[in-house]
Coordinates of C-alpha atoms in Angstrom, one line a residue:
M975 CA 2.7 -31.7 -94.2
T976 CA 0.7 -34.7 -93.7
S977 CA 2.1 -38.2 -94.8
L978 CA -0.3 -38.3 -97.8
R979 CA 1.0 -34.9 -99.1
V980 CA 4.5 -36.0 -98.8
L981 CA 3.7 -39.2 -100.6
L982 CA 2.0 -37.3 -103.4
L983 CA 4.8 -34.8 -103.7
A984 CA 7.3 -37.6 -103.9
C985 CA 5.2 -39.4 -106.7
A986 CA 5.1 -36.1 -108.6
V987 CA 8.7 -35.5 -108.4
S988 CA 9.4 -39.1 -109.4
M989 CA 7.0 -39.0 -112.4
G990 CA 8.7 -35.9 -113.6
S991 CA 12.2 -37.6 -113.5
V992 CA 10.8 -40.5 -115.4
S993 CA 9.2 -38.4 -118.0
G994 CA 12.4 -36.5 -118.5
T995 CA 14.4 -39.7 -118.9
A996 CA 11.8 -41.1 -121.3
H997 CA 11.8 -38.0 -123.4
A998 CA 15.7 -38.2 -123.7
A999 CA 15.3 -41.7 -125.0
D1000 CA 12.6 -40.5 -127.5
G1001 CA 14.4 -37.6 -129.2
D1002 CA 14.1 -37.0 -132.9
A1003 CA 17.3 -37.8 -134.7
E1004 CA 16.4 -35.8 -137.7
A1005 CA 15.7 -32.6 -135.5
G1006 CA 18.9 -33.5 -133.6
Q1007 CA 20.9 -33.3 -136.9
K1008 CA 19.9 -29.6 -137.0
V1009 CA 20.9 -29.0 -133.4
F1010 CA 24.2 -30.6 -134.1
N1011 CA 25.0 -27.7 -136.5
T1012 CA 25.9 -25.9 -133.2
C1013 CA 28.5 -28.5 -132.6
K1014 CA 30.1 -28.7 -136.1
A1015 CA 32.6 -25.8 -135.6
C1016 CA 34.4 -28.2 -133.1
H1017 CA 33.2 -31.7 -133.8
S1018 CA 32.8 -33.9 -136.8
V1019 CA 30.4 -36.8 -136.8
E1020 CA 31.3 -38.8 -140.0
A1021 CA 32.8 -42.3 -139.7
G1022 CA 36.5 -41.7 -140.0
G1023 CA 36.2 -37.9 -139.8
P1024 CA 38.7 -35.7 -138.4
N1025 CA 39.1 -34.5 -134.8
R1026 CA 38.8 -30.8 -134.6
V1027 CA 38.9 -28.6 -131.6
G1028 CA 36.9 -31.5 -130.1
P1029 CA 36.9 -35.2 -130.9
N1030 CA 35.1 -37.0 -133.8
L1031 CA 31.7 -38.0 -132.3
H1032 CA 31.1 -40.9 -134.7
G1033 CA 30.2 -43.8 -132.5
V1034 CA 30.2 -41.9 -129.3
V1035 CA 27.2 -43.6 -127.8
G1036 CA 28.8 -46.9 -126.3
R1037 CA 32.4 -45.5 -126.4
K1038 CA 34.6 -45.2 -123.5
V1039 CA 35.0 -41.6 -122.3
G1040 CA 38.2 -40.1 -123.5
S1041 CA 39.1 -42.6 -126.0
A1042 CA 38.6 -41.2 -129.6
A1043 CA 42.0 -42.0 -131.4
G1044 CA 44.3 -39.1 -131.9
F1045 CA 42.5 -36.6 -129.6
N1046 CA 44.3 -35.0 -126.6
Y1047 CA 41.7 -35.1 -123.9
S1048 CA 41.8 -33.3 -120.6
P1049 CA 42.5 -35.4 -117.5
A1050 CA 38.7 -35.1 -116.5
L1051 CA 37.9 -37.1 -119.7
K1052 CA 41.0 -39.1 -120.1
D1053 CA 40.7 -40.5 -116.6
G1054 CA 37.0 -41.1 -116.8
D1055 CA 35.9 -44.7 -115.9
F1056 CA 32.6 -45.0 -118.0
S1057 CA 31.2 -45.2 -121.4
W1058 CA 28.9 -42.7 -123.0
D1059 CA 25.2 -43.6 -123.0
E1060 CA 22.0 -41.4 -123.5
Q1061 CA 21.7 -40.4 -119.9
R1062 CA 25.5 -39.5 -119.5
L1063 CA 25.5 -37.5 -122.9
D1064 CA 22.2 -35.8 -121.7
G1065 CA 23.7 -34.6 -118.5
Y1066 CA 27.0 -33.6 -120.2
L1067 CA 25.3 -31.7 -122.9
K1068 CA 23.0 -29.8 -120.4
D1069 CA 26.0 -28.5 -118.5
P1070 CA 29.5 -29.8 -119.3
K1071 CA 31.4 -28.1 -116.7
T1072 CA 29.2 -29.3 -113.9
A1073 CA 28.9 -32.9 -115.3
L1074 CA 32.6 -33.4 -115.7
P1075 CA 34.6 -30.6 -113.8
G1076 CA 38.0 -29.9 -115.4
N1077 CA 37.0 -30.7 -119.0
K1078 CA 38.3 -28.4 -121.8
M1079 CA 35.0 -28.1 -123.7
A1080 CA 34.2 -24.3 -124.1
F1081 CA 30.4 -24.7 -124.4
A1082 CA 27.8 -23.6 -121.9
G1083 CA 25.5 -26.6 -122.7
I1084 CA 22.1 -27.0 -124.3
K1085 CA 19.4 -26.0 -121.7
N1086 CA 16.5 -26.9 -123.9
D1087 CA 15.4 -30.5 -122.9
T1088 CA 13.8 -31.1 -126.4
Q1089 CA 16.8 -30.0 -128.3
R1090 CA 19.2 -32.0 -126.1
A1091 CA 17.1 -35.1 -126.5
D1092 CA 17.1 -34.6 -130.3
L1093 CA 20.8 -34.1 -130.2
V1094 CA 21.5 -37.4 -128.2
A1095 CA 19.0 -39.2 -130.6
F1096 CA 21.1 -37.9 -133.6
L1097 CA 24.4 -38.9 -131.9
K1098 CA 23.0 -42.4 -131.1
S1099 CA 22.1 -42.7 -134.9
Q1100 CA 25.6 -42.0 -135.8
S1101 CA 26.8 -44.6 -133.4
Q1102 CA 25.3 -47.7 -135.1

């Protein structure tokens, strides 16, 4: 492969990554509220709402991983050393078991990029 082809391929891959990241940041919170219906069986999102099978997700964007009061986290989350941001949530919601091996969430993930971006936008709107 010529150097020019390698350079063009690298640019195309790079642009694809950038557009995916930009899309996650541009999700539709209203559409994400509908996607959250999938999550409601295990999570609440209301301020002061209860923990369920999973922790309350109100304020999750910007919150230290494994820190919702009163929830018994797996060591994978309890011992995490980061705060949830849009990029981390996107990766986790795409494939929870791969993103944080050893977590207890029994959910296969949301493979649809648009739905996941919308859900992240909704969770961010519930964190302000």
